[in-house]
């Protein structure tokens, strides 16, 4: 009896789980259908965009073609740059050949067509006289456009240079602050050492680089550092030294038996 009951309970759970799986399968199929429909719509939109772009390009070309002018090339050694002036491939145009001129310029190069190839010819190879007014207007617009582009490029370069200068200035300032902080800490540490060593008043005086009569040679060294040179004179009962300093306010410091007895300052 217990086994039968267990079997029935298991069947109930299995049926419930199967129902959930079936529901999940239906949801997956529905999402797959939505994804496929969305992909189809995106493809249709992409095709529509491509058709519009192609139509726009065709209309633009027809517009230029309606305004185009056929001229006979009178210049020897004439030619055109394919796709972009002064870059890429150059194609020669024989003297006497028919060339189609379009009212579009890049710098001082006009767009032309020769043997179904689009390119750009320098103004040195054709005569501006006789071209319709909208050619001159197109050339003026091109010159203004080039000038504006150049100004924008120069302005961009100027901002980039200034940004680099500011970064350099910031680094230099940070380094200066770091050096200043280190120097301040070093001076503060030296001040504490001298005050602990010689007392408050003498410590401040020595830190300020001041020497007085009666100072020991150690005090002089703490105040002024080691001398640049020492002249020593030996007498019967004592030794006299002349400490020479080439920099600072003091010129000579005279010591007898290690004690300052005379001071000679500069100026």
Short mmCIF file of C-alpha atoms in Angstrom, two decimals:
data_model
loop_
_atom_site.label_atom_id
_atom_site.label_comp_id
_atom_site.label_asym_id
_atom_site.label_seq_id
_atom_site.Cartn_x
_atom_site.Cartn_y
_atom_site.Cartn_z
CA UNK A 1 0.00 0.00 0.00
CA UNK A 2 2.81 2.40 0.88
CA UNK A 3 4.59 1.66 -2.38
CA UNK A 4 1.44 2.41 -4.36
CA UNK A 5 1.04 5.70 -2.51
CA UNK A 6 4.64 6.65 -3.19
CA UNK A 7 4.19 5.77 -6.85
CA UNK A 8 1.12 7.99 -7.12
CA UNK A 9 2.89 10.91 -5.42
CA UNK A 10 5.87 10.58 -7.76
CA UNK A 11 3.54 10.55 -10.76
CA UNK A 12 1.86 13.72 -9.56
CA UNK A 13 5.22 15.49 -9.20
CA UNK A 14 6.37 14.23 -12.59
CA UNK A 15 3.19 15.43 -14.27
CA UNK A 16 3.58 18.85 -12.65
CA UNK A 17 7.23 19.07 -13.75
CA UNK A 18 6.31 17.98 -17.28
CA UNK A 19 3.65 20.69 -17.43
CA UNK A 20 6.24 23.31 -16.45
CA UNK A 21 8.66 22.00 -19.08
CA UNK A 22 5.96 22.17 -21.74
CA UNK A 23 5.18 25.74 -20.72
CA UNK A 24 8.87 26.63 -20.88
CA UNK A 25 9.18 25.09 -24.36
CA UNK A 26 6.24 27.16 -25.55
CA UNK A 27 7.84 30.31 -24.16
CA UNK A 28 11.14 29.51 -25.90
CA UNK A 29 9.35 28.93 -29.21
CA UNK A 30 7.51 32.23 -28.81
CA UNK A 31 10.76 34.11 -28.13
CA UNK A 32 12.44 32.43 -31.09
CA UNK A 33 9.57 33.58 -33.28
CA UNK A 34 9.91 37.14 -31.97
CA UNK A 35 13.67 37.11 -32.60
CA UNK A 36 13.16 35.87 -36.16
CA UNK A 37 10.49 38.51 -36.83
CA UNK A 38 12.75 41.24 -35.43
CA UNK A 39 15.68 40.08 -37.57
CA UNK A 40 13.46 40.13 -40.67
CA UNK A 41 12.29 43.65 -39.86
CA UNK A 42 15.88 44.81 -39.31
CA UNK A 43 16.90 43.35 -42.65
CA UNK A 44 14.01 45.16 -44.31
CA UNK A 45 15.01 48.43 -42.67
CA UNK A 46 18.62 47.91 -43.71
CA UNK A 47 17.55 47.31 -47.30
CA UNK A 48 15.38 50.42 -47.16
CA UNK A 49 18.28 52.52 -45.85
CA UNK A 50 20.58 51.19 -48.57
CA UNK A 51 17.95 51.96 -51.22
CA UNK A 52 17.55 55.50 -49.88
CA UNK A 53 21.31 56.02 -49.83
CA UNK A 54 21.62 54.74 -53.38
CA UNK A 55 18.76 56.95 -54.50
CA UNK A 56 20.29 59.98 -52.78
CA UNK A 57 23.67 59.33 -54.38
CA UNK A 58 22.03 58.92 -57.78
CA UNK A 59 20.11 62.18 -57.38
CA UNK A 60 23.24 64.02 -56.27
CA UNK A 61 25.16 62.70 -59.26
CA UNK A 62 22.34 63.62 -61.63
CA UNK A 63 22.24 67.09 -60.10
CA UNK A 64 25.95 67.50 -60.71
CA UNK A 65 25.58 66.01 -64.16
CA UNK A 66 22.90 68.54 -65.07
CA UNK A 67 25.26 71.32 -64.01
CA UNK A 68 28.30 69.74 -65.65
CA UNK A 69 30.14 71.41 -68.51
CA UNK A 70 32.02 69.67 -71.31
CA UNK A 71 35.34 71.32 -72.17
CA UNK A 72 38.15 70.49 -74.56
CA UNK A 73 41.49 70.06 -72.85
CA UNK A 74 43.88 72.63 -74.34
CA UNK A 75 46.77 72.05 -71.95
CA UNK A 76 49.71 69.80 -72.62
CA UNK A 77 50.70 67.33 -69.89
CA UNK A 78 47.31 67.72 -68.22
CA UNK A 79 46.08 65.07 -65.86
CA UNK A 80 43.77 64.32 -62.97
CA UNK A 81 44.13 62.70 -59.57
CA UNK A 82 41.74 59.82 -59.04
CA UNK A 83 39.60 59.96 -55.88
CA UNK A 84 41.60 62.67 -54.08
CA UNK A 85 43.93 65.50 -55.16
CA UNK A 86 47.68 64.92 -54.90
CA UNK A 87 47.22 61.41 -53.51
CA UNK A 88 46.75 58.06 -55.15
CA UNK A 89 46.89 57.46 -58.88
CA UNK A 90 47.29 60.16 -61.51
CA UNK A 91 45.75 59.74 -64.94
CA UNK A 92 46.99 61.70 -67.96
CA UNK A 93 44.49 63.58 -70.12
CA UNK A 94 45.58 64.04 -73.75
CA UNK A 95 45.48 67.45 -75.36
CA UNK A 96 42.26 67.89 -77.35
CA UNK A 97 40.30 65.32 -75.31
CA UNK A 98 36.81 66.06 -74.01
CA UNK A 99 36.60 66.47 -70.23
CA UNK A 100 33.45 66.85 -68.15
CA UNK A 101 33.74 69.52 -65.45
CA UNK A 102 31.57 69.42 -62.31
CA UNK A 103 30.97 72.38 -59.97
CA UNK A 104 32.76 70.82 -57.02
CA UNK A 105 36.21 71.70 -55.74
CA UNK A 106 38.70 70.39 -53.21
CA UNK A 107 41.24 73.10 -52.49
CA UNK A 108 42.03 74.42 -55.99
CA UNK A 109 41.21 71.16 -57.78
CA UNK A 110 37.99 70.79 -59.76
CA UNK A 111 36.13 67.51 -60.10
CA UNK A 112 36.26 66.15 -63.65
CA UNK A 113 35.31 63.03 -65.55
CA UNK A 114 37.41 61.52 -68.31
CA UNK A 115 36.67 58.15 -69.90
CA UNK A 116 34.07 57.40 -67.19
CA UNK A 117 36.64 57.98 -64.45
CA UNK A 118 36.08 60.61 -61.78
CA UNK A 119 39.08 62.63 -60.64
CA UNK A 120 40.38 66.09 -59.77
CA UNK A 121 42.26 68.44 -62.06
CA UNK A 122 44.41 71.35 -60.95
CA UNK A 123 43.36 74.86 -61.97
CA UNK A 124 46.73 75.16 -63.71
CA UNK A 125 45.45 72.91 -66.53
CA UNK A 126 42.15 74.62 -67.41
CA UNK A 127 40.84 78.10 -68.07
CA UNK A 128 38.40 79.56 -65.54
CA UNK A 129 37.08 81.97 -68.13
CA UNK A 130 33.86 80.80 -69.72
CA UNK A 131 32.69 78.64 -66.83
CA UNK A 132 29.19 79.40 -65.59
CA UNK A 133 28.81 81.48 -62.39
CA UNK A 134 27.91 78.53 -60.18
CA UNK A 135 31.40 77.11 -60.83
CA UNK A 136 32.93 80.24 -59.35
CA UNK A 137 30.51 80.06 -56.42
CA UNK A 138 31.44 76.42 -55.83
CA UNK A 139 35.13 77.33 -55.89
CA UNK A 140 34.58 80.13 -53.36
CA UNK A 141 32.64 77.76 -51.10
CA UNK A 142 35.48 75.24 -51.34
CA UNK A 143 38.05 77.86 -50.36
CA UNK A 144 35.93 78.92 -47.37
CA UNK A 145 35.43 75.27 -46.40
CA UNK A 146 39.16 74.56 -46.59
CA UNK A 147 39.92 77.67 -44.54
CA UNK A 148 37.39 76.70 -41.87
CA UNK A 149 38.73 73.14 -41.74
CA UNK A 150 42.27 74.48 -41.42
CA UNK A 151 41.22 76.86 -38.65
CA UNK A 152 39.48 74.04 -36.80
CA UNK A 153 42.53 71.82 -37.20
CA UNK A 154 44.86 74.56 -35.98
CA UNK A 155 42.55 75.30 -33.07
CA UNK A 156 42.43 71.61 -32.20
CA UNK A 157 46.23 71.40 -32.32
CA UNK A 158 46.48 74.50 -30.15
CA UNK A 159 44.17 73.00 -27.54
CA UNK A 160 46.12 69.73 -27.62
CA UNK A 161 49.41 71.58 -27.14
CA UNK A 162 47.92 73.62 -24.31
CA UNK A 163 46.58 70.45 -22.68
CA UNK A 164 50.07 68.91 -22.81
CA UNK A 165 51.56 72.10 -21.40
CA UNK A 166 49.05 72.05 -18.55
CA UNK A 167 49.89 68.43 -17.77
CA UNK A 168 53.59 69.32 -17.76
CA UNK A 169 52.92 72.36 -15.56
CA UNK A 170 50.86 70.25 -13.17
CA UNK A 171 53.63 67.66 -12.91
CA UNK A 172 56.24 70.38 -12.40
CA UNK A 173 54.08 72.04 -9.74
CA UNK A 174 53.51 68.72 -7.99
CA UNK A 175 57.25 68.04 -8.05
CA UNK A 176 57.97 71.55 -6.76
CA UNK A 177 55.47 71.11 -3.93
CA UNK A 178 56.98 67.73 -3.15
CA UNK A 179 60.50 69.20 -3.12
CA UNK A 180 59.35 72.16 -1.04
CA UNK A 181 57.60 69.90 1.43
CA UNK A 182 60.70 67.74 1.72
CA UNK A 183 62.90 70.82 2.20
CA UNK A 184 60.54 72.21 4.83
CA UNK A 185 60.51 68.91 6.67
CA UNK A 186 64.29 68.72 6.44
CA UNK A 187 64.67 72.25 7.84
CA UNK A 188 62.20 71.54 10.62
CA UNK A 189 64.08 68.37 11.52
CA UNK A 190 67.40 70.27 11.50
CA UNK A 191 65.89 72.96 13.71
CA UNK A 192 64.77 70.41 16.30
CA UNK A 193 68.18 68.71 16.24
CA UNK A 194 70.04 72.00 16.78
CA UNK A 195 67.69 73.13 19.55
CA UNK A 196 68.07 69.79 21.31
CA UNK A 197 71.84 69.99 20.87
CA UNK A 198 72.52 73.65 21.80
CA UNK A 199 69.39 74.85 23.53
CA UNK A 200 66.58 77.07 22.23
CA UNK A 201 68.38 80.41 21.72
CA UNK A 202 71.71 79.06 20.48
CA UNK A 203 69.91 76.50 18.34
CA UNK A 204 67.88 79.21 16.57
CA UNK A 205 70.99 81.35 16.08
CA UNK A 206 73.03 78.49 14.65
CA UNK A 207 70.15 77.43 12.39
CA UNK A 208 70.08 80.99 11.05
CA UNK A 209 73.77 80.76 10.11
CA UNK A 210 74.97 83.19 12.78
CA UNK A 211 78.39 82.86 14.42
CA UNK A 212 79.47 84.68 17.61
CA UNK A 213 82.69 85.07 19.55
CA UNK A 214 83.10 82.13 21.90
CA UNK A 215 81.53 79.57 19.58
CA UNK A 216 83.25 76.23 19.35
CA UNK A 217 84.37 74.85 16.01
CA UNK A 218 81.47 72.39 16.14
CA UNK A 219 79.03 75.28 16.47
CA UNK A 220 80.68 77.03 13.52
CA UNK A 221 80.38 73.90 11.41
CA UNK A 222 76.72 73.51 12.37
CA UNK A 223 76.06 77.15 11.44
CA UNK A 224 78.18 77.57 8.29
CA UNK A 225 79.31 74.11 7.32
CA UNK A 226 82.87 73.04 6.68
CA UNK A 227 85.18 75.88 5.56
CA UNK A 228 86.47 76.04 2.00
CA UNK A 229 90.02 76.11 3.35
CA UNK A 230 91.85 76.32 6.69
CA UNK A 231 95.05 78.27 7.40
CA UNK A 232 96.76 77.01 10.57
CA UNK A 233 99.42 78.86 12.60
CA UNK A 234 101.19 77.14 15.50
CA UNK A 235 102.45 79.27 18.38
CA UNK A 236 104.38 78.28 21.52
CA UNK A 237 101.33 77.76 23.66
CA UNK A 238 98.39 77.51 21.24
CA UNK A 239 97.29 76.90 17.68
CA UNK A 240 95.44 79.55 15.71
CA UNK A 241 93.26 78.65 12.71
CA UNK A 242 91.78 80.83 10.03
CA UNK A 243 88.68 79.30 8.47
CA UNK A 244 88.02 80.69 5.00
CA UNK A 245 84.51 80.82 3.50
CA UNK A 246 84.14 81.85 -0.14
CA UNK A 247 80.35 82.13 0.03
CA UNK A 248 77.97 83.72 2.50
CA UNK A 249 78.34 86.77 4.75
CA UNK A 250 81.41 85.56 6.63
CA UNK A 251 84.87 85.75 5.10
CA UNK A 252 87.21 84.59 7.86
CA UNK A 253 86.57 82.91 11.21
CA UNK A 254 89.55 82.88 13.59
CA UNK A 255 89.76 80.17 16.23
CA UNK A 256 92.26 79.60 19.01
CA UNK A 257 92.30 76.16 20.56
CA UNK A 258 88.93 75.48 18.91
CA UNK A 259 87.19 78.65 20.17
CA UNK A 260 86.15 81.60 17.98
CA UNK A 261 88.20 84.68 18.90
CA UNK A 262 87.65 86.90 15.86
CA UNK A 263 85.25 87.21 12.94
CA UNK A 264 85.73 89.03 9.65
CA UNK A 265 82.67 89.55 7.46
CA UNK A 266 82.48 90.49 3.80
CA UNK A 267 81.88 93.99 2.52
#
